[in-house]
mmCIF file of C-alpha atoms in Angstrom:
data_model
loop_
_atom_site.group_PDB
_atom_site.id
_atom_site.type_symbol
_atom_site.label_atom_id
_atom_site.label_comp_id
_atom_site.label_asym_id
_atom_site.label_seq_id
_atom_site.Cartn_x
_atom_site.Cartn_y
_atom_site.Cartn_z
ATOM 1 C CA UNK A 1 105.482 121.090 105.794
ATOM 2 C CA UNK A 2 106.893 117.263 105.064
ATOM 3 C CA UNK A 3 108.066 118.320 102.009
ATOM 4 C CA UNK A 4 109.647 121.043 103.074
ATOM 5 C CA UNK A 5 111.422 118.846 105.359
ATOM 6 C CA UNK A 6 112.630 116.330 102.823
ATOM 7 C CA UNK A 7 113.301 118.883 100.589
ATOM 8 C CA UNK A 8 115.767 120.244 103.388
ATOM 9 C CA UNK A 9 117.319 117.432 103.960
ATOM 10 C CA UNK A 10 117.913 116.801 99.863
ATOM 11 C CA UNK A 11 119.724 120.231 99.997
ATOM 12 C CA UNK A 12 121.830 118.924 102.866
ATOM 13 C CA UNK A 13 123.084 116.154 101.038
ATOM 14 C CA UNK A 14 123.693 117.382 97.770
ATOM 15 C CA UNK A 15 125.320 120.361 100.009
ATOM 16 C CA UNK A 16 127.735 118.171 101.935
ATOM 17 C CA UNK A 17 128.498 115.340 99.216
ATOM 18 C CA UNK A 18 128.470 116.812 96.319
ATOM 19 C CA UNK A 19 127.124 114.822 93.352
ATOM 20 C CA UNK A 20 127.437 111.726 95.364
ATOM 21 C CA UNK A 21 124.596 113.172 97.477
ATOM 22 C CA UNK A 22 122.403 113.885 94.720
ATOM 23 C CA UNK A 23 122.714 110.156 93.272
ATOM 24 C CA UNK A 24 122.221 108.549 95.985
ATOM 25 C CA UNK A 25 119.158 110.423 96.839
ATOM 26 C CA UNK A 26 117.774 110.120 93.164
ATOM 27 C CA UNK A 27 118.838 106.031 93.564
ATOM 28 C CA UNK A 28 117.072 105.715 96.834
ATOM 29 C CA UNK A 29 113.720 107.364 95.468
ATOM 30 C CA UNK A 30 113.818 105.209 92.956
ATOM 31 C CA UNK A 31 114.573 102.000 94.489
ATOM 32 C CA UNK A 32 111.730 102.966 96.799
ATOM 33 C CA UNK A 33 109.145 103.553 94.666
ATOM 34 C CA UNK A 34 109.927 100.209 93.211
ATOM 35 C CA UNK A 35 109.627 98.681 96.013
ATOM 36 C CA UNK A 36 106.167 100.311 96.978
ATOM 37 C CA UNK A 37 104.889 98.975 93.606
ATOM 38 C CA UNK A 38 106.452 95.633 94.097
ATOM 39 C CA UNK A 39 104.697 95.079 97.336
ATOM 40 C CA UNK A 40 101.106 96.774 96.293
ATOM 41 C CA UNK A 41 101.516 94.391 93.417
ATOM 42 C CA UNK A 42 102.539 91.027 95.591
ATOM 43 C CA UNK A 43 100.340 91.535 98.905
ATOM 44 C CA UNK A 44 97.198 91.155 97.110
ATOM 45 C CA UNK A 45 97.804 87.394 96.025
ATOM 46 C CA UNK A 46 97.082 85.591 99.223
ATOM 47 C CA UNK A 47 94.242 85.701 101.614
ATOM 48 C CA UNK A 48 92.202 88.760 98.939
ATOM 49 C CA UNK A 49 89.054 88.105 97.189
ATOM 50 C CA UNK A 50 87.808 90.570 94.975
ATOM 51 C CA UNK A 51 84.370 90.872 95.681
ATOM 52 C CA UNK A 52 81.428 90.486 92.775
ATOM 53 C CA UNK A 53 77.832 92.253 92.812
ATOM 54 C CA UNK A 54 76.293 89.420 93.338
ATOM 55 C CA UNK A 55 78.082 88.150 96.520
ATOM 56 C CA UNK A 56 76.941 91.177 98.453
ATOM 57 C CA UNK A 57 74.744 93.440 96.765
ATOM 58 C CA UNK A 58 73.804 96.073 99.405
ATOM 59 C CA UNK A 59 77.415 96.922 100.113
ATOM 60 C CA UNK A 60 78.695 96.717 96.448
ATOM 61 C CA UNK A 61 75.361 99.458 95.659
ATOM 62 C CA UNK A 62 76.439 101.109 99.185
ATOM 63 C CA UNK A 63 79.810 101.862 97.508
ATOM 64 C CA UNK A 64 79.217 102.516 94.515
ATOM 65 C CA UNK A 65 76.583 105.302 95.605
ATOM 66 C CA UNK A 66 79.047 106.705 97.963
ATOM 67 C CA UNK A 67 81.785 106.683 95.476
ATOM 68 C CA UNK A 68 79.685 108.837 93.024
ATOM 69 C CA UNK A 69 79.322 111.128 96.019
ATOM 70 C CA UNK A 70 82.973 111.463 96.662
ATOM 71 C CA UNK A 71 83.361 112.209 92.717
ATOM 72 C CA UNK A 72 85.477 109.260 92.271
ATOM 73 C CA UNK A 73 85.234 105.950 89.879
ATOM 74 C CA UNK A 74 83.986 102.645 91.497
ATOM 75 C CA UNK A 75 87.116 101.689 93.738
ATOM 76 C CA UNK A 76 87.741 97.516 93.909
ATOM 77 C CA UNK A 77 86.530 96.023 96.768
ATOM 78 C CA UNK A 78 88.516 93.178 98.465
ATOM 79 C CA UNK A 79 87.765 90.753 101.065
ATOM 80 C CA UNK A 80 90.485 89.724 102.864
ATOM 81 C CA UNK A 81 90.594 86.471 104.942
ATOM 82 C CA UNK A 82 91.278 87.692 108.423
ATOM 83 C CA UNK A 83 89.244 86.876 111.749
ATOM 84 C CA UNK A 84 90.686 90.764 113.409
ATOM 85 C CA UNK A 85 88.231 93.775 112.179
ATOM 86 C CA UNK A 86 90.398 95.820 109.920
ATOM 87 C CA UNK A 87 90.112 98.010 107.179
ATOM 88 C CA UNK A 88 92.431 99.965 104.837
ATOM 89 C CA UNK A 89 92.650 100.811 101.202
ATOM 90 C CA UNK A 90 94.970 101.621 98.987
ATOM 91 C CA UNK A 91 95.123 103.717 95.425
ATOM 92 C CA UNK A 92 91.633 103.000 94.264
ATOM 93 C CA UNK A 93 90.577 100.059 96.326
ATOM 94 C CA UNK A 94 89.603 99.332 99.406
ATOM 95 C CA UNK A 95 89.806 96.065 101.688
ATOM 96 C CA UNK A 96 87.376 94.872 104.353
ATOM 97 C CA UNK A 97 88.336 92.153 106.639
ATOM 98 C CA UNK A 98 86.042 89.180 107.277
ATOM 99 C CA UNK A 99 86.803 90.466 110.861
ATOM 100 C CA UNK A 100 84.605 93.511 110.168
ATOM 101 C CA UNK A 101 81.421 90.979 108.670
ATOM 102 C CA UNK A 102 81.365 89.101 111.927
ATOM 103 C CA UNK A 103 81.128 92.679 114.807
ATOM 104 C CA UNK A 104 79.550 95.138 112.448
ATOM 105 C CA UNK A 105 75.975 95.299 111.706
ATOM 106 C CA UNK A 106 75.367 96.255 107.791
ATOM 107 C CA UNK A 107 75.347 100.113 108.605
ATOM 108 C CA UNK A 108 78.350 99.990 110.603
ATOM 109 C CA UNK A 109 80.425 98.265 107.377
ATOM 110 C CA UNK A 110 79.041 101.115 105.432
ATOM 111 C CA UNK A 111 80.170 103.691 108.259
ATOM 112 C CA UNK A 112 83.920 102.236 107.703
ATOM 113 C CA UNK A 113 83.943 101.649 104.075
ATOM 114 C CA UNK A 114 82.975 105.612 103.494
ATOM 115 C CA UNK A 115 85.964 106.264 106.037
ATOM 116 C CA UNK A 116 88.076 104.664 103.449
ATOM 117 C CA UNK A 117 86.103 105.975 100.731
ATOM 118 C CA UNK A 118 86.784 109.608 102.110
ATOM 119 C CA UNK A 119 90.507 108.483 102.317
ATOM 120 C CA UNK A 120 90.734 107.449 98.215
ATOM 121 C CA UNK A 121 88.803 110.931 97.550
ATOM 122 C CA UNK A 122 91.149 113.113 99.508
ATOM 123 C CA UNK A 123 94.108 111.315 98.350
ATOM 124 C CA UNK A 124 95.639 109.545 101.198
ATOM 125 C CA UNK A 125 96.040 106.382 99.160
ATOM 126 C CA UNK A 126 98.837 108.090 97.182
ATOM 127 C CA UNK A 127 99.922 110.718 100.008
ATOM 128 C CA UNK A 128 100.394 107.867 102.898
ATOM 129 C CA UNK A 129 102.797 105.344 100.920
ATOM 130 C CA UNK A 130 104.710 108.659 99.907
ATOM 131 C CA UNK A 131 104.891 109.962 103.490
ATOM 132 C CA UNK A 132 105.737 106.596 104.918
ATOM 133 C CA UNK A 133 108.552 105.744 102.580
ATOM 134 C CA UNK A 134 109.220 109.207 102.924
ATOM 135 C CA UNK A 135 110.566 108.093 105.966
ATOM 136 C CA UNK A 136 113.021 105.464 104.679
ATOM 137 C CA UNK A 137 114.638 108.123 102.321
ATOM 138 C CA UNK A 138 114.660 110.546 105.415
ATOM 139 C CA UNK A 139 116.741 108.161 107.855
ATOM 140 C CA UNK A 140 119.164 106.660 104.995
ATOM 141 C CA UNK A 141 120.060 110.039 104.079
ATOM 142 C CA UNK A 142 120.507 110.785 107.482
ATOM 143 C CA UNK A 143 123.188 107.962 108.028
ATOM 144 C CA UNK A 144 124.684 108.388 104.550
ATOM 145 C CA UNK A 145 125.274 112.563 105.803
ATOM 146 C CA UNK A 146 126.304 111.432 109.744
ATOM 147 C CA UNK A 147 128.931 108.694 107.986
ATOM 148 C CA UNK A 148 130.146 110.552 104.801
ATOM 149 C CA UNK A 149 129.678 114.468 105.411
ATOM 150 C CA UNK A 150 132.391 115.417 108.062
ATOM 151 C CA UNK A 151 130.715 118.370 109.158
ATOM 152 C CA UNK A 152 129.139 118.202 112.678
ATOM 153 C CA UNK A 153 126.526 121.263 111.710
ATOM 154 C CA UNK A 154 125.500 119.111 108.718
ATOM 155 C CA UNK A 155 124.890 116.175 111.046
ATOM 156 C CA UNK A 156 122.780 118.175 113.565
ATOM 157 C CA UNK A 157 120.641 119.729 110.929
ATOM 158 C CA UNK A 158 120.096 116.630 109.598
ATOM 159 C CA UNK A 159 119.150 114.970 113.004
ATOM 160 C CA UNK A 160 117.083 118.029 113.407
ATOM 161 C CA UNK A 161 115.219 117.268 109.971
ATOM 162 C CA UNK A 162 114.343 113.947 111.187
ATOM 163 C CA UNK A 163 113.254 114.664 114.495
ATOM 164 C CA UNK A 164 111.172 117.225 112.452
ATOM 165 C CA UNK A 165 109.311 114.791 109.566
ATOM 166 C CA UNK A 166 108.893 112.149 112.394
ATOM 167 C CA UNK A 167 106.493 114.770 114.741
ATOM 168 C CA UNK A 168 105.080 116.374 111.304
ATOM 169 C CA UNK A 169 104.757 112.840 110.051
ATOM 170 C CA UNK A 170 102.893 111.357 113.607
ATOM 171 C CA UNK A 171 100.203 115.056 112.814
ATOM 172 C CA UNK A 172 99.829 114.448 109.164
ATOM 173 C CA UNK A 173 98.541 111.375 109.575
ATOM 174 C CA UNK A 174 95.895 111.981 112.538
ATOM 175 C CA UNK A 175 94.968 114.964 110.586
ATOM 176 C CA UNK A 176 94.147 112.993 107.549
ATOM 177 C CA UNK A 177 92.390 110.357 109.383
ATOM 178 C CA UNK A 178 90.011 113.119 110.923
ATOM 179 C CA UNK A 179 89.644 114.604 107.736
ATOM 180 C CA UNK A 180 88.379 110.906 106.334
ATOM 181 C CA UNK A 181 86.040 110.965 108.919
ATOM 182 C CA UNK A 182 84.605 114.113 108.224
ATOM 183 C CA UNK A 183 84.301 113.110 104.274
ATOM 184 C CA UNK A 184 82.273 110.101 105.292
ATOM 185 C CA UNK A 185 80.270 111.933 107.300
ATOM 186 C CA UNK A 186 78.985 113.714 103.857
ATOM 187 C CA UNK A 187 78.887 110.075 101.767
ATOM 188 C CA UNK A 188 76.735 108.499 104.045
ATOM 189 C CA UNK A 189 73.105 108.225 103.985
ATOM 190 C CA UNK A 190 73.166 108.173 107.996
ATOM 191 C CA UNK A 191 76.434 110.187 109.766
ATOM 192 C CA UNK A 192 75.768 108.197 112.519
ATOM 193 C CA UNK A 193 76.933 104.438 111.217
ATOM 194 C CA UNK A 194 80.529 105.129 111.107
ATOM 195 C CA UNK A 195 80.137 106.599 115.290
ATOM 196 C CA UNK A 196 78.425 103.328 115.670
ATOM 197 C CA UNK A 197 81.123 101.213 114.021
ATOM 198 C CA UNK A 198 83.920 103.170 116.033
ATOM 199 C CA UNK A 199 82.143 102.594 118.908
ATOM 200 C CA UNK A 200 81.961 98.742 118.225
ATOM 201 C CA UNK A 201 85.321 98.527 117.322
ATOM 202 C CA UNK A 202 86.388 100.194 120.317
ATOM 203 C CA UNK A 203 84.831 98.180 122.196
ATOM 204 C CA UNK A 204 86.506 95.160 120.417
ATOM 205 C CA UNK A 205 89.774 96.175 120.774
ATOM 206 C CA UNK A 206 89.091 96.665 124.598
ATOM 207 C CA UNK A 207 88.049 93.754 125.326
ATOM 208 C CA UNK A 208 90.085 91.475 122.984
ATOM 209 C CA UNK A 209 93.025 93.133 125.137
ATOM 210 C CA UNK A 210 90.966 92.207 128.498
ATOM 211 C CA UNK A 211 90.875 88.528 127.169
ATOM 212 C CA UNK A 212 94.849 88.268 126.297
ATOM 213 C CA UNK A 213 95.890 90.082 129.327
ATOM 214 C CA UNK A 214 93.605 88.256 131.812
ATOM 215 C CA UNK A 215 96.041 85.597 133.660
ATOM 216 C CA UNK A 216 92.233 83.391 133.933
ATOM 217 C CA UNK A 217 90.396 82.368 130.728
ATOM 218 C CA UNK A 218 87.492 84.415 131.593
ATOM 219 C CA UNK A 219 86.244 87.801 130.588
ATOM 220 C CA UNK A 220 84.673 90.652 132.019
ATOM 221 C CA UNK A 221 83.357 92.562 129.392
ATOM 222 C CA UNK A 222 82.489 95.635 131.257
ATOM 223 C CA UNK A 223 85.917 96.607 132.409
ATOM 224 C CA UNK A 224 87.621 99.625 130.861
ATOM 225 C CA UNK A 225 90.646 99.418 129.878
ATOM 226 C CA UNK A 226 92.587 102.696 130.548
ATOM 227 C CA UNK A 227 93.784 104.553 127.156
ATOM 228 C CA UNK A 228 97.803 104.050 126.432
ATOM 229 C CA UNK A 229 99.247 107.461 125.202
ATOM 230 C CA UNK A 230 101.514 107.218 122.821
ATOM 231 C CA UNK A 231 102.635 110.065 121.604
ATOM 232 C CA UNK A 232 103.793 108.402 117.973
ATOM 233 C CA UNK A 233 100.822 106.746 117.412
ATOM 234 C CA UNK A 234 99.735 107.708 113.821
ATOM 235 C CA UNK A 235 96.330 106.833 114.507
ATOM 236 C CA UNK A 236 94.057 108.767 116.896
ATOM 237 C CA UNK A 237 92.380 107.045 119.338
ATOM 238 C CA UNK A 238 88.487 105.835 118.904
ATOM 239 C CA UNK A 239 87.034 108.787 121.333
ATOM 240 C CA UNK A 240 88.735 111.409 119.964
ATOM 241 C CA UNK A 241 87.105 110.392 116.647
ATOM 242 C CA UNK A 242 83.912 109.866 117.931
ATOM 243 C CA UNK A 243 83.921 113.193 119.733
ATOM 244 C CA UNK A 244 84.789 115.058 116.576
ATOM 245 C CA UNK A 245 81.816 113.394 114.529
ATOM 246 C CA UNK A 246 79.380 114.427 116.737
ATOM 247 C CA UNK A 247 80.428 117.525 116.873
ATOM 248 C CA UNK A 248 80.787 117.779 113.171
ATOM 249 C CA UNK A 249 77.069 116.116 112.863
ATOM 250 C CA UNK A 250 75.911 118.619 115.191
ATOM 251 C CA UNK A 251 77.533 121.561 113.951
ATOM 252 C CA UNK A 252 75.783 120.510 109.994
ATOM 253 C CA UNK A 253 72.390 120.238 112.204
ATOM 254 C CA UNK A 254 73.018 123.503 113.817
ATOM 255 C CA UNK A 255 73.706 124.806 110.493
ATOM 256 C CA UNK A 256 70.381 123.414 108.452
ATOM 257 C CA UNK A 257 68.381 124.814 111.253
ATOM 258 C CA UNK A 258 69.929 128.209 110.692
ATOM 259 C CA UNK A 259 69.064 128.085 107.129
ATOM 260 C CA UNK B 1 92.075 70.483 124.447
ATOM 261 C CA UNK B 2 94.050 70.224 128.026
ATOM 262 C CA UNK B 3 92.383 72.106 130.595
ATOM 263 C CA UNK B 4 94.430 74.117 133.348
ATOM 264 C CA UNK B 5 92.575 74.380 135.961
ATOM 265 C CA UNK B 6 89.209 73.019 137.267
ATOM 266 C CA UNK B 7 86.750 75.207 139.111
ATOM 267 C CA UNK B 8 85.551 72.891 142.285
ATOM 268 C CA UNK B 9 82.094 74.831 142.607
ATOM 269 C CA UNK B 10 81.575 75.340 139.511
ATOM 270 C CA UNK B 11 79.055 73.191 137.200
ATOM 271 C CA UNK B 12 79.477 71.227 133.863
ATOM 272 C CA UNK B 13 81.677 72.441 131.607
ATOM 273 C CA UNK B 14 81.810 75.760 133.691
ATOM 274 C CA UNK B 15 84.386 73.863 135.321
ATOM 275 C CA UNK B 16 86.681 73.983 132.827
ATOM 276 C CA UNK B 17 85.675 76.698 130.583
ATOM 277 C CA UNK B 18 84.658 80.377 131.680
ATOM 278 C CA UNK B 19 80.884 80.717 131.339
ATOM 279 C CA UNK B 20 80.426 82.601 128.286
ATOM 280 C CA UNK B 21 82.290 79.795 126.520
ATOM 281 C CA UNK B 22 81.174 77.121 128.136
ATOM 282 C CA UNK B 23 77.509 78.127 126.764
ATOM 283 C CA UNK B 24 78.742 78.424 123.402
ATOM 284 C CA UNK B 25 80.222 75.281 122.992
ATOM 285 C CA UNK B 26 76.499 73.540 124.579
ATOM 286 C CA UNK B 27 75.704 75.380 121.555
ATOM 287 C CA UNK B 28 78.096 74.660 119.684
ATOM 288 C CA UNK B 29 77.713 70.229 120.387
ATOM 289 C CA UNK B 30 74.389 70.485 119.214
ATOM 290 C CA UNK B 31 74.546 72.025 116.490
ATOM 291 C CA UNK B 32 77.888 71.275 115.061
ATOM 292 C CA UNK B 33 78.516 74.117 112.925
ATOM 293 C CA UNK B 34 77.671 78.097 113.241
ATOM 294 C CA UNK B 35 78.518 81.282 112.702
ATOM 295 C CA UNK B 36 79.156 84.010 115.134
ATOM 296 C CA UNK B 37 76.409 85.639 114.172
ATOM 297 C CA UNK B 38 73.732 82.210 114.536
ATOM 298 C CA UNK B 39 75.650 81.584 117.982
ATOM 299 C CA UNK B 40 75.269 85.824 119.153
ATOM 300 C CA UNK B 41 71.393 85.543 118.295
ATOM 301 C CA UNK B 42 71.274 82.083 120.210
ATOM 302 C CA UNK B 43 72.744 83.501 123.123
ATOM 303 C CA UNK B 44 71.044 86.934 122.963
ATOM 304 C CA UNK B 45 68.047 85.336 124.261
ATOM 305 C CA UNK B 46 69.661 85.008 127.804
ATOM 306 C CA UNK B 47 72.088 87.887 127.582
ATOM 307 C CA UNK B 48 70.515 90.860 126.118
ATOM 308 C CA UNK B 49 73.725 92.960 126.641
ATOM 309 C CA UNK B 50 75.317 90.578 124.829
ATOM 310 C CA UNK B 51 77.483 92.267 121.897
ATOM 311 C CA UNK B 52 78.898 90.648 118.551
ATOM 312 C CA UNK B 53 82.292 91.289 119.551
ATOM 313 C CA UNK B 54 82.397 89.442 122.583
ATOM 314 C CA UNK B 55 80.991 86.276 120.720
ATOM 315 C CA UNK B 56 83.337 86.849 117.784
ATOM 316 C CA UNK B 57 86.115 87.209 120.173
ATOM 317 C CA UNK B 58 85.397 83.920 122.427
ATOM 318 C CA UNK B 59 84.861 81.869 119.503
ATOM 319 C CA UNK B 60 87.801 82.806 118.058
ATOM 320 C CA UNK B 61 89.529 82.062 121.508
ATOM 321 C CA UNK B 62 87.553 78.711 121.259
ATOM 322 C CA UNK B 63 89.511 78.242 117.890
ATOM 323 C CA UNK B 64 92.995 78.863 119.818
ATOM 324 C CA UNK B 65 91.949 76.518 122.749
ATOM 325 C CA UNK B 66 91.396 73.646 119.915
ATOM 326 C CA UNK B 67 87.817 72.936 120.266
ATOM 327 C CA UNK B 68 86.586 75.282 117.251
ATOM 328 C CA UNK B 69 88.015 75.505 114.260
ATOM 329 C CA UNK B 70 87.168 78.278 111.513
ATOM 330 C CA UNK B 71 86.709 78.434 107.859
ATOM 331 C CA UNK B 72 85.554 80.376 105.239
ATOM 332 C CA UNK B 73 82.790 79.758 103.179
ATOM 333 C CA UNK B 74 81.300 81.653 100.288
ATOM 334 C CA UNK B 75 77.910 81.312 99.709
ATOM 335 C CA UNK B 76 74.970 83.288 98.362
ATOM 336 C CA UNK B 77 75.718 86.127 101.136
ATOM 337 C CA UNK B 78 79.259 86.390 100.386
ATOM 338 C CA UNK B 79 82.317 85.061 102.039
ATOM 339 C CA UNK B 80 81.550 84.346 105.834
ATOM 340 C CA UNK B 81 83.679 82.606 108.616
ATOM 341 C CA UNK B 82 81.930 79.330 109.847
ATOM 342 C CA UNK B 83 83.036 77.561 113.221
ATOM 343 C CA UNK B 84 83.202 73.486 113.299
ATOM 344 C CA UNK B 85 83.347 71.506 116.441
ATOM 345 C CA UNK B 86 86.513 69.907 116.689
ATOM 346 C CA UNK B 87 85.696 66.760 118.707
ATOM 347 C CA UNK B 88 82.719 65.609 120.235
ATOM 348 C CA UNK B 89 81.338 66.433 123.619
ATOM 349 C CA UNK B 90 81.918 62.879 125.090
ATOM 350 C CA UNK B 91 85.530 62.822 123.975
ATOM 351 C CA UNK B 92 86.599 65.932 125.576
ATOM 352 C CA UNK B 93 84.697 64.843 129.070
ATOM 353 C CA UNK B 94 86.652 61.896 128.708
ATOM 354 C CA UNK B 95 89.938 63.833 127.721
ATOM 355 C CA UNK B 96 88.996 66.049 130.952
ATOM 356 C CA UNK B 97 88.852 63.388 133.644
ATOM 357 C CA UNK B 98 92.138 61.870 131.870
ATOM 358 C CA UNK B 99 93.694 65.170 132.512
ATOM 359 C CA UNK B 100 92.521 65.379 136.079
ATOM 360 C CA UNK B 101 92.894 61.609 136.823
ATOM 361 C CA UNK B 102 96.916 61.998 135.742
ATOM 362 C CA UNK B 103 97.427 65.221 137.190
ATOM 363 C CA UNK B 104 95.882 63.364 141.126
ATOM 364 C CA UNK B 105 98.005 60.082 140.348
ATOM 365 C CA UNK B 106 101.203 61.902 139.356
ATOM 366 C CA UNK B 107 100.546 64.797 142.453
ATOM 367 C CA UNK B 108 98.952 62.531 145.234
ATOM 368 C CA UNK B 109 99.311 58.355 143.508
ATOM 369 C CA UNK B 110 98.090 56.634 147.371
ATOM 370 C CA UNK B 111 95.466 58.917 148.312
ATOM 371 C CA UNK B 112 93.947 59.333 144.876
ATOM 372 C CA UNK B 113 94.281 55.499 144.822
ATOM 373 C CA UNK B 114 92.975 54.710 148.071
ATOM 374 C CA UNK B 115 89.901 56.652 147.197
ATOM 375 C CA UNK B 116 89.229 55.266 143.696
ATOM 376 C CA UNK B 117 89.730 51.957 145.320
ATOM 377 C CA UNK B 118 87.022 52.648 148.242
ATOM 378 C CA UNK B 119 84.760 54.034 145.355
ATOM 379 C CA UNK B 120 85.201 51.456 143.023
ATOM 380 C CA UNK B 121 83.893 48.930 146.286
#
């Protein structure tokens, strides 16, 4: 459907300028993808440490058996110096903050590193910078069409369009991240570590917002904190996660049984 | 570290720091450096629904407050973050009653006075 959308608004362009339209959409691409390599290139020289076999054995192994799994070669693994759990990856590598080392038990940290596993194998890596610069190309193309076109049905079609690959944009996303989930589920020697590890980190980010927003220094770790909807967030929330692997884990159990 | 407010019925360091991290810097004093996860299975024995998060979280708070500072160290488990004291326990009594003491001369100077004065007799 995103393509579709871009594609749309490509047509608009060259439509409404002309040859103009077609260079500047070719320039922008271009200048874009530069700049995604640039950055991919430059973020990795502070605060990243590629990690060795012998620094942590069980989750270099860990990986390396889940990649085979996923069909994939032996992604790079990279520490990176920050206190906040986080983890991401990005073509064939992913990164695991210190963060994660200090709240995860062993399992968990398996649990999210065949998350991002699951990403790499289902192509996100590529498909996410694409989508998200995506957006940069949609919104200049939109100004260049509002300033230069001087037709007020181009303009509204190419508002539309916008409007359009920002909701399709906000799904793709949450669908991909569910469908990482569900990959893990199959790399992992027990489903059940990356439910544990989402349930940590929910619980992290709960009550590391508790502790900022508190007005007094102290903490009351058993207070929920009540779920902010947003309805751009790319990411869905922890429970909805959680409630889809179990009932992926349980529909697989219901399944063996069957057999 | 200033403190910002002092709990009147509260004891020790409780006074100045909320409980959890008050017990974690005890810890903390004696044994100089730690990580989370020595500090989580130290307290563990008195909290058993103690989670790692909430130590990783108040020691990192520790580190904002100034009395903790962090650091990574690689080692035959990997890379790891390890928490240093930052000053000693005697100098940041000392740099509490300062804090009070100034805060009573510059808010009440005679009666403050008057009753160091009948102390100090």
């Amino acid at each position: 459907m995103l393509k579709f959308i871009v594609l749309a608004q490509v047509l608009i362009a060259i439509l409404y300028l002309g040859k103009w339209g077609l260079f500047v959409t070719l320039g922008l691409s271009i200048a874009l993808v530069i700049i995604y390599l640039w950055i991919t290139k430059n973020s990795l020289k502070k605060n990243y440490s590629k990690l060795k076999w012998e620094e942590m054995p069980w989750l270099y192994d860990a990986v390396a058996k889940m990649s085979y799994r996923a069909g994939i070669s032996m992604p790079n693994i990279y520490i990176l110096d920050d206190y906040i759990p986080n983890a991401y990856s990005f073509r064939n590598s992913l990164v695991l903050s210190l963060g994660l080392f200090e709240v995860l038990s062993e399992n968990e940290i398996l649990g999210v590193a065949a998350h991002e596993i699951g990403h790499i194998k289902n192509g996100d890596t590529i498909l996410f910078p694409m989508v998200a610069y995506g957006r940069y190309l949609m919104l200049f193309l939109v100004a260049v069409t509002s300033l230069f076109s001087h037709h007020k049905f181009a303009i509204f079609v190419s508002l539309i369009l916008y409007v359009l690959y920002e909701i399709e944009r906000v799904n793709f996303f949450k669908k991909r991240e569910f469908r990482a989930d569900e990959t893990a589920l199959y790399l992992l020697d027990r489903p059940f570590n990356l439910k544990d590890a989402l349930e940590e980190l929910k619980y992290y980010e709960d009550l590391r917002i508790t502790v900022k927003e508190s007005a007094l220094p102290g903490i009351e770790p058993n207070i929920e904190r009540k779920q902010k909807k947003s309805f751009m967030t790319t990411h869905p929330s922890y429970d909805e996660r959680i409630l889809r692997i179990l009932v992926e884990i349980e529909a697989v159990e219901l399944l063996d049984n069957l057999k | 570290m200033e403190p910002h407010e002092f709990k009147l019925n509260a004891e020790g360091l409780k006074a100045v720091l909320p409980p959890l991290e008050a017990e974690i810097m005890e810890y903390m004093w004696k044994v100089k450096v730690a990580t989370a996860g020595e500090v989580y299975e130290q307290l563990k024995k008195n909290h058993k629904d103690l989670r790692r998060s909430t130590v990783s979280i108040l020691m990192n708070r520790l580190c904002e407050r100034g009395l903790l500072e962090r650091s990574v160290e690689t080692g035959r488990g990997g890379m790891r973050y390890v928490y240093s004291i930052t000053t000693t326990r005697e100098d940041f009594e000392k740099k509490i009653v300062e804090s009070i003491l100034n805060a009573l001369m510059s808010n009440f100077k005679e009666a403050t006075f008057a009753y160091l004065s009948k102390i100090k007799k």
